[in-house]
C-alpha positions as a printed Julia matrix, in Angstrom:
244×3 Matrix{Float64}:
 358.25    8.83  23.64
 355.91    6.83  26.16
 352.46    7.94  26.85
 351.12    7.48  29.74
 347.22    8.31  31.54
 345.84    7.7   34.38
 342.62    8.55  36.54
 341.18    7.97  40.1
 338.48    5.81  40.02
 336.27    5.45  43.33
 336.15    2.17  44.23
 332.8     2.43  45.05
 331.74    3.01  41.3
 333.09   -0.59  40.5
 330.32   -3.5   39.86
 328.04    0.07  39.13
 325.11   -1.42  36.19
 324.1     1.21  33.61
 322.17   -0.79  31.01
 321.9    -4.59  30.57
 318.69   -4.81  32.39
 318.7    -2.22  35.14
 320.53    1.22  36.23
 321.54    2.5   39.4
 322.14    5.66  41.11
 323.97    6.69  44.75
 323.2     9.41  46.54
 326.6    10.99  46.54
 328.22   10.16  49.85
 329.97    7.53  49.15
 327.86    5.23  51.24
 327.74    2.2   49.29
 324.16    2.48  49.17
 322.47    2.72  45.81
 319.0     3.05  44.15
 318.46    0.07  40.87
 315.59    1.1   38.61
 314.99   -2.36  36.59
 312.31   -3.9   34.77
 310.37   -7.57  35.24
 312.07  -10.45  33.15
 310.88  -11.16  30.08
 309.74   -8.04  29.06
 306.69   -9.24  26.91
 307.07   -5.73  24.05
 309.42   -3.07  24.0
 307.7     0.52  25.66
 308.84    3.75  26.39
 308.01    5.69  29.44
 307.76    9.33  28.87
 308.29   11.79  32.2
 306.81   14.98  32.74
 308.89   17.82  32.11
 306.91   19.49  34.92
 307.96   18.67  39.1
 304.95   17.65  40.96
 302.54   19.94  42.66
 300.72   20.15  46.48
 301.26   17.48  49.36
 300.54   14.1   47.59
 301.0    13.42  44.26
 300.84    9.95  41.85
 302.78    9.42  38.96
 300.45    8.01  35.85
 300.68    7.07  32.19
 298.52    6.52  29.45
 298.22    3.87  26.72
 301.38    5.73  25.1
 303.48    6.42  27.87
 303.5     9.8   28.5
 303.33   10.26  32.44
 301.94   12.79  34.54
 301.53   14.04  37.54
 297.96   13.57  39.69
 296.19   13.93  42.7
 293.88   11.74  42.51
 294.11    8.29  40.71
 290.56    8.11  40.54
 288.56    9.4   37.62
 286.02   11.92  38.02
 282.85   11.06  39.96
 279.64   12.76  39.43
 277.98   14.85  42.73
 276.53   12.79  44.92
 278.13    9.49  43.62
 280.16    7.35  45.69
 282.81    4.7   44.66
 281.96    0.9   45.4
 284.09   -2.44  44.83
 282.25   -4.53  42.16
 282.76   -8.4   41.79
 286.11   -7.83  40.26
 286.96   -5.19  42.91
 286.93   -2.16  40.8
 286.16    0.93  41.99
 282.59    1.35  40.09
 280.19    4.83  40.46
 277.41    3.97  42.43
 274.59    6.95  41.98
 272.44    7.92  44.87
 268.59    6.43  45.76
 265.88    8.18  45.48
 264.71   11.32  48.13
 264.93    9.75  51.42
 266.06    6.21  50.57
 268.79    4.79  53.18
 271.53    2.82  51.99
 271.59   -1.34  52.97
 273.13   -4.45  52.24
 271.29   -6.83  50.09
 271.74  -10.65  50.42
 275.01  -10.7   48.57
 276.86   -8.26  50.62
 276.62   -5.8   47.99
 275.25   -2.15  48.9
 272.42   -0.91  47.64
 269.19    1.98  48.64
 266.37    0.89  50.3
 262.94    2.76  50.57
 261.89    0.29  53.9
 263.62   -0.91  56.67
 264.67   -4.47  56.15
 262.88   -7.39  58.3
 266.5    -7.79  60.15
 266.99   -4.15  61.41
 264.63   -3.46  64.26
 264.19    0.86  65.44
 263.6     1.27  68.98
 260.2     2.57  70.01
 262.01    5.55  71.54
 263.15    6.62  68.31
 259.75    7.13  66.77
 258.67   10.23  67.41
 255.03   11.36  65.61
 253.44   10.76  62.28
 250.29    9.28  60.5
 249.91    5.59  59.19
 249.59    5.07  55.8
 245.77    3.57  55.03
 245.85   -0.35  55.31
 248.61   -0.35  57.78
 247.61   -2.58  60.53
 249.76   -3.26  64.02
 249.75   -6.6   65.25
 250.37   -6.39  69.38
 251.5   -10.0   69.62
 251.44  -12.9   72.44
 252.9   -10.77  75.63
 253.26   -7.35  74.29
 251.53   -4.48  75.41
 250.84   -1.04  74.25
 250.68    1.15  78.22
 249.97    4.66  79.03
 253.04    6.01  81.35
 252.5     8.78  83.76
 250.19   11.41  81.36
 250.23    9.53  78.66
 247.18    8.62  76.56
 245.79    6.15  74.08
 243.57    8.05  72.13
 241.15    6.03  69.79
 238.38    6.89  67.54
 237.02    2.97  67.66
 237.68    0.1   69.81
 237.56   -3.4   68.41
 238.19   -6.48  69.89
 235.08   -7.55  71.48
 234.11  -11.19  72.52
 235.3   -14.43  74.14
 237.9   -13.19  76.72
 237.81   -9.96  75.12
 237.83   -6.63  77.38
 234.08   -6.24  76.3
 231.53   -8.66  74.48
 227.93   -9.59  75.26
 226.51  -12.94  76.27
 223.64  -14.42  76.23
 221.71  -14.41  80.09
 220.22  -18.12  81.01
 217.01  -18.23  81.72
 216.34  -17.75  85.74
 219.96  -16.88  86.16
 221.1   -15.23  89.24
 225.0   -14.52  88.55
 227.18  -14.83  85.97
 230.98  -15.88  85.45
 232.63  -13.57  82.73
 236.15  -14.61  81.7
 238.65  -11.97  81.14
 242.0   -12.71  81.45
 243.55   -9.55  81.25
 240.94   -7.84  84.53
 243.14   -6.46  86.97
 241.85   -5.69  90.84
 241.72   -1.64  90.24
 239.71   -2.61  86.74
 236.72   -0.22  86.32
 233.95   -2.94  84.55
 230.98   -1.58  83.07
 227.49   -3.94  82.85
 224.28   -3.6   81.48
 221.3    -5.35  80.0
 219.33   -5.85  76.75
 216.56   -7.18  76.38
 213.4    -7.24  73.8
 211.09   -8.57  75.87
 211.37   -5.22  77.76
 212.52   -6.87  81.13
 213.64   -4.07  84.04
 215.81   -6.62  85.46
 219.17   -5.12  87.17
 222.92   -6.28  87.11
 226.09   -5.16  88.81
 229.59   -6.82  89.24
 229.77   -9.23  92.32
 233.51   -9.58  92.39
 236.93   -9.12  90.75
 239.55  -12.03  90.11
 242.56  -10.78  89.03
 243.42  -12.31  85.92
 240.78  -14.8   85.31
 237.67  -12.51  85.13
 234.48  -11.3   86.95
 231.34  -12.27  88.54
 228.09  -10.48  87.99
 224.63  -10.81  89.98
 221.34   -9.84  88.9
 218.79   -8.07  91.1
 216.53  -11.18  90.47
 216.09  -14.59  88.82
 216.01  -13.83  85.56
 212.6   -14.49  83.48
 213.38  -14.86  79.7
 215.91  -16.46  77.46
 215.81  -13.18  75.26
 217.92  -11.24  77.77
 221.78   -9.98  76.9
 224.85   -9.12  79.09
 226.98   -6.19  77.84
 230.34   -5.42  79.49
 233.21   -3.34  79.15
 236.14   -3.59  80.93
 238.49   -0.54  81.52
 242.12   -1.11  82.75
Protein backbone atom coordinates (compact mmCIF):
# COMPACT_ATOMS: atom_id res chain seq x y z
CA UNK A 1 0.00 0.00 0.00
CA UNK A 2 1.57 3.53 -0.93
CA UNK A 3 0.97 6.50 1.17
CA UNK A 4 0.79 9.45 -0.13
CA UNK A 5 0.20 13.50 1.39
CA UNK A 6 0.21 16.45 0.09
CA UNK A 7 -0.63 20.23 0.94
CA UNK A 8 -0.86 23.70 -0.80
CA UNK A 9 1.69 25.79 0.25
CA UNK A 10 1.47 29.65 -0.75
CA UNK A 11 4.31 30.54 -2.41
CA UNK A 12 4.44 33.57 -0.75
CA UNK A 13 5.17 31.85 2.71
CA UNK A 14 8.54 30.52 1.19
CA UNK A 15 11.96 32.34 2.41
CA UNK A 16 9.24 33.35 5.58
CA UNK A 17 12.02 33.70 8.98
CA UNK A 18 10.49 32.59 12.30
CA UNK A 19 13.48 32.44 14.66
CA UNK A 20 17.22 32.57 13.85
CA UNK A 21 17.48 36.19 14.56
CA UNK A 22 14.25 37.84 13.52
CA UNK A 23 10.37 36.99 12.76
CA UNK A 24 8.07 38.26 10.36
CA UNK A 25 4.49 38.75 9.86
CA UNK A 26 2.13 39.72 6.52
CA UNK A 27 -0.80 41.32 6.69
CA UNK A 28 -2.90 38.68 5.05
CA UNK A 29 -3.38 39.71 1.45
CA UNK A 30 -1.03 38.09 -0.07
CA UNK A 31 0.91 41.18 -0.94
CA UNK A 32 4.35 40.17 -0.54
CA UNK A 33 4.77 42.75 1.92
CA UNK A 34 5.82 41.78 5.40
CA UNK A 35 6.63 43.26 8.88
CA UNK A 36 10.48 41.67 10.49
CA UNK A 37 10.69 42.27 14.23
CA UNK A 38 14.64 41.59 14.85
CA UNK A 39 17.11 42.48 17.29
CA UNK A 40 20.76 44.46 16.97
CA UNK A 41 23.77 41.97 16.36
CA UNK A 42 25.54 40.88 19.00
CA UNK A 43 23.12 40.87 21.49
CA UNK A 44 25.42 41.81 24.52
CA UNK A 45 22.88 39.43 27.44
CA UNK A 46 19.98 37.48 26.87
CA UNK A 47 16.43 39.65 28.03
CA UNK A 48 12.98 39.09 27.89
CA UNK A 49 10.43 41.62 26.97
CA UNK A 50 7.22 41.21 28.75
CA UNK A 51 3.84 42.86 26.93
CA UNK A 52 0.95 44.15 28.58
CA UNK A 53 -1.91 42.01 28.64
CA UNK A 54 -3.93 45.25 28.53
CA UNK A 55 -4.57 47.26 24.68
CA UNK A 56 -3.60 50.81 24.97
CA UNK A 57 -5.80 53.61 26.10
CA UNK A 58 -6.78 57.48 24.69
CA UNK A 59 -5.21 59.13 21.45
CA UNK A 60 -1.38 58.70 21.99
CA UNK A 61 0.14 56.19 23.78
CA UNK A 62 4.13 54.93 24.38
CA UNK A 63 5.11 51.60 24.96
CA UNK A 64 7.76 51.37 28.13
CA UNK A 65 9.66 48.84 30.20
CA UNK A 66 11.36 48.68 33.28
CA UNK A 67 14.71 47.25 34.47
CA UNK A 68 12.85 43.71 34.21
CA UNK A 69 11.02 43.93 31.18
CA UNK A 70 7.66 44.13 31.88
CA UNK A 71 6.11 46.83 29.40
CA UNK A 72 3.38 49.10 29.69
CA UNK A 73 1.41 51.32 28.30
CA UNK A 74 1.88 55.44 28.93
CA UNK A 75 0.98 58.74 28.09
CA UNK A 76 3.52 60.47 28.96
CA UNK A 77 7.24 59.31 28.90
CA UNK A 78 8.11 61.86 31.22
CA UNK A 79 8.11 61.36 34.95
CA UNK A 80 6.08 63.37 37.14
CA UNK A 81 6.91 67.08 37.53
CA UNK A 82 6.05 69.03 40.52
CA UNK A 83 3.44 72.33 40.00
CA UNK A 84 4.99 74.98 38.72
CA UNK A 85 8.19 73.12 37.48
CA UNK A 86 9.22 73.10 34.03
CA UNK A 87 11.53 70.59 32.16
CA UNK A 88 15.04 71.94 30.91
CA UNK A 89 17.95 70.17 28.81
CA UNK A 90 21.03 69.90 31.13
CA UNK A 91 24.68 69.50 29.75
CA UNK A 92 23.97 65.95 28.87
CA UNK A 93 20.57 66.91 27.39
CA UNK A 94 18.34 65.36 29.89
CA UNK A 95 15.24 66.53 30.60
CA UNK A 96 16.04 67.94 34.33
CA UNK A 97 13.10 69.77 36.78
CA UNK A 98 13.85 73.20 36.90
CA UNK A 99 11.69 74.83 40.01
CA UNK A 100 10.33 78.30 39.71
CA UNK A 101 12.17 81.86 41.05
CA UNK A 102 11.11 83.60 43.55
CA UNK A 103 7.60 86.04 43.53
CA UNK A 104 8.08 88.13 40.58
CA UNK A 105 11.45 86.94 39.25
CA UNK A 106 11.53 86.71 35.22
CA UNK A 107 13.22 83.99 33.64
CA UNK A 108 16.84 84.84 31.52
CA UNK A 109 19.69 83.38 29.99
CA UNK A 110 22.88 83.47 31.85
CA UNK A 111 26.29 83.58 30.05
CA UNK A 112 26.28 79.91 29.23
CA UNK A 113 23.06 79.74 27.45
CA UNK A 114 21.56 78.04 30.26
CA UNK A 115 18.11 79.45 31.73
CA UNK A 116 17.82 80.66 34.83
CA UNK A 117 15.41 83.57 37.17
CA UNK A 118 16.47 86.84 37.44
CA UNK A 119 15.25 89.48 40.08
CA UNK A 120 16.80 92.61 37.61
CA UNK A 121 16.81 93.21 34.18
CA UNK A 122 20.11 92.30 32.68
CA UNK A 123 22.56 95.23 31.35
CA UNK A 124 21.74 93.77 27.62
CA UNK A 125 17.86 94.01 27.66
CA UNK A 126 16.82 97.62 27.42
CA UNK A 127 12.50 98.48 28.35
CA UNK A 128 11.19 101.23 26.41
CA UNK A 129 10.29 104.38 28.30
CA UNK A 130 6.72 103.86 27.09
CA UNK A 131 6.45 100.81 28.97
CA UNK A 132 7.03 102.31 32.37
CA UNK A 133 4.14 103.36 33.66
CA UNK A 134 4.26 104.83 37.61
CA UNK A 135 6.08 103.86 40.73
CA UNK A 136 8.56 105.12 43.47
CA UNK A 137 12.47 104.76 43.37
CA UNK A 138 14.00 102.79 45.75
CA UNK A 139 16.33 105.23 48.21
CA UNK A 140 19.92 105.59 46.65
CA UNK A 141 18.70 105.15 43.18
CA UNK A 142 20.18 107.84 41.16
CA UNK A 143 19.41 108.59 37.14
CA UNK A 144 22.20 109.60 35.16
CA UNK A 145 20.68 111.85 31.98
CA UNK A 146 23.81 111.38 29.88
CA UNK A 147 25.72 113.45 26.99
CA UNK A 148 22.52 114.34 24.56
CA UNK A 149 19.64 112.99 26.41
CA UNK A 150 16.94 114.85 27.71
CA UNK A 151 14.16 114.41 30.12
CA UNK A 152 10.98 117.02 28.21
CA UNK A 153 7.58 117.87 29.29
CA UNK A 154 5.08 117.03 26.17
CA UNK A 155 1.88 118.86 25.79
CA UNK A 156 0.52 118.85 29.81
CA UNK A 157 3.06 117.15 31.02
CA UNK A 158 5.08 118.09 34.11
CA UNK A 159 8.37 117.64 35.88
CA UNK A 160 7.56 117.91 39.29
CA UNK A 161 10.57 118.29 41.77
CA UNK A 162 10.92 118.82 45.39
CA UNK A 163 14.82 120.15 44.85
CA UNK A 164 16.77 121.25 41.97
CA UNK A 165 20.49 120.62 41.83
CA UNK A 166 22.84 121.31 39.37
CA UNK A 167 23.95 124.75 39.88
CA UNK A 168 27.25 126.38 38.55
CA UNK A 169 29.61 126.75 35.58
CA UNK A 170 27.22 126.43 32.56
CA UNK A 171 24.66 125.25 34.82
CA UNK A 172 20.88 126.53 34.35
CA UNK A 173 21.51 128.61 37.63
CA UNK A 174 24.77 129.45 39.69
CA UNK A 175 26.08 132.72 41.14
CA UNK A 176 29.19 134.65 40.21
CA UNK A 177 31.12 136.86 41.57
CA UNK A 178 30.34 140.84 40.14
CA UNK A 179 33.83 142.79 39.19
CA UNK A 180 34.31 145.67 40.71
CA UNK A 181 32.81 148.79 38.52
CA UNK A 182 31.21 146.31 36.21
CA UNK A 183 28.56 147.40 33.92
CA UNK A 184 27.38 143.97 32.14
CA UNK A 185 28.03 140.66 32.44
CA UNK A 186 28.48 137.53 30.01
CA UNK A 187 26.79 134.37 31.63
CA UNK A 188 27.43 131.11 29.74
CA UNK A 189 24.65 128.72 29.43
CA UNK A 190 24.65 126.46 26.83
CA UNK A 191 21.45 124.98 27.05
CA UNK A 192 19.37 129.00 27.01
CA UNK A 193 16.97 128.89 24.39
CA UNK A 194 15.35 132.36 22.80
CA UNK A 195 11.75 131.82 24.66
CA UNK A 196 14.04 131.07 28.03
CA UNK A 197 12.47 132.90 31.04
CA UNK A 198 16.03 133.96 33.12
CA UNK A 199 15.73 135.12 36.49
CA UNK A 200 18.65 137.73 38.07
CA UNK A 201 19.31 139.21 41.18
CA UNK A 202 21.93 140.56 43.52
CA UNK A 203 23.70 139.92 46.86
CA UNK A 204 25.56 141.83 48.43
CA UNK A 205 26.94 142.49 52.21
CA UNK A 206 28.01 145.66 51.80
CA UNK A 207 24.26 146.51 51.44
CA UNK A 208 24.62 147.97 47.82
CA UNK A 209 20.94 148.88 46.04
CA UNK A 210 22.54 148.35 42.80
CA UNK A 211 20.01 146.87 39.99
CA UNK A 212 20.44 144.10 37.24
CA UNK A 213 18.32 142.79 34.43
CA UNK A 214 19.11 140.55 31.34
CA UNK A 215 20.45 142.59 28.28
CA UNK A 216 20.08 139.86 25.72
CA UNK A 217 19.50 136.18 24.84
CA UNK A 218 21.94 133.98 22.62
CA UNK A 219 20.54 130.93 21.87
CA UNK A 220 22.72 128.33 22.96
CA UNK A 221 25.71 130.05 24.23
CA UNK A 222 24.18 132.12 27.11
CA UNK A 223 23.09 135.63 28.29
CA UNK A 224 24.12 139.10 28.87
CA UNK A 225 23.19 141.06 31.92
CA UNK A 226 23.55 144.98 32.64
CA UNK A 227 23.55 146.67 35.82
CA UNK A 228 21.72 149.93 36.51
CA UNK A 229 25.24 151.39 37.34
CA UNK A 230 29.00 150.83 37.61
CA UNK A 231 29.24 148.69 40.18
CA UNK A 232 31.09 149.91 43.57
CA UNK A 233 32.38 146.85 45.56
CA UNK A 234 34.09 143.57 44.96
CA UNK A 235 31.66 142.00 47.66
CA UNK A 236 28.72 141.96 45.23
CA UNK A 237 27.09 138.42 43.79
CA UNK A 238 25.08 137.53 40.61
CA UNK A 239 22.31 134.93 41.10
CA UNK A 240 20.49 133.46 38.08
CA UNK A 241 18.11 130.97 37.19
CA UNK A 242 17.29 129.97 34.00
CA UNK A 243 13.83 128.42 33.12
CA UNK A 244 13.35 126.55 29.77
Amino acid sequence: MMLCAFSKIDAQTFGRIIGAGSFEVDDGTRSGKTLRWDVASPLSASYMLHFPSNPPTGGQNFLTADGNGNMNWATNILPPLPPGNMWCGNEASIATPMAPGTIGSILGVDVNGMPEWLTTLPNAVSVSASQITSGTLQPGTAITVGNGSSISPSGTGLIVANRLGGSGVNKYSGTLAIPLNALSMNINYSGVTASSTILVSIIDPSGQTAQVSVANITAGIGFAVIFSGYYPTTTGSLNYIVIN
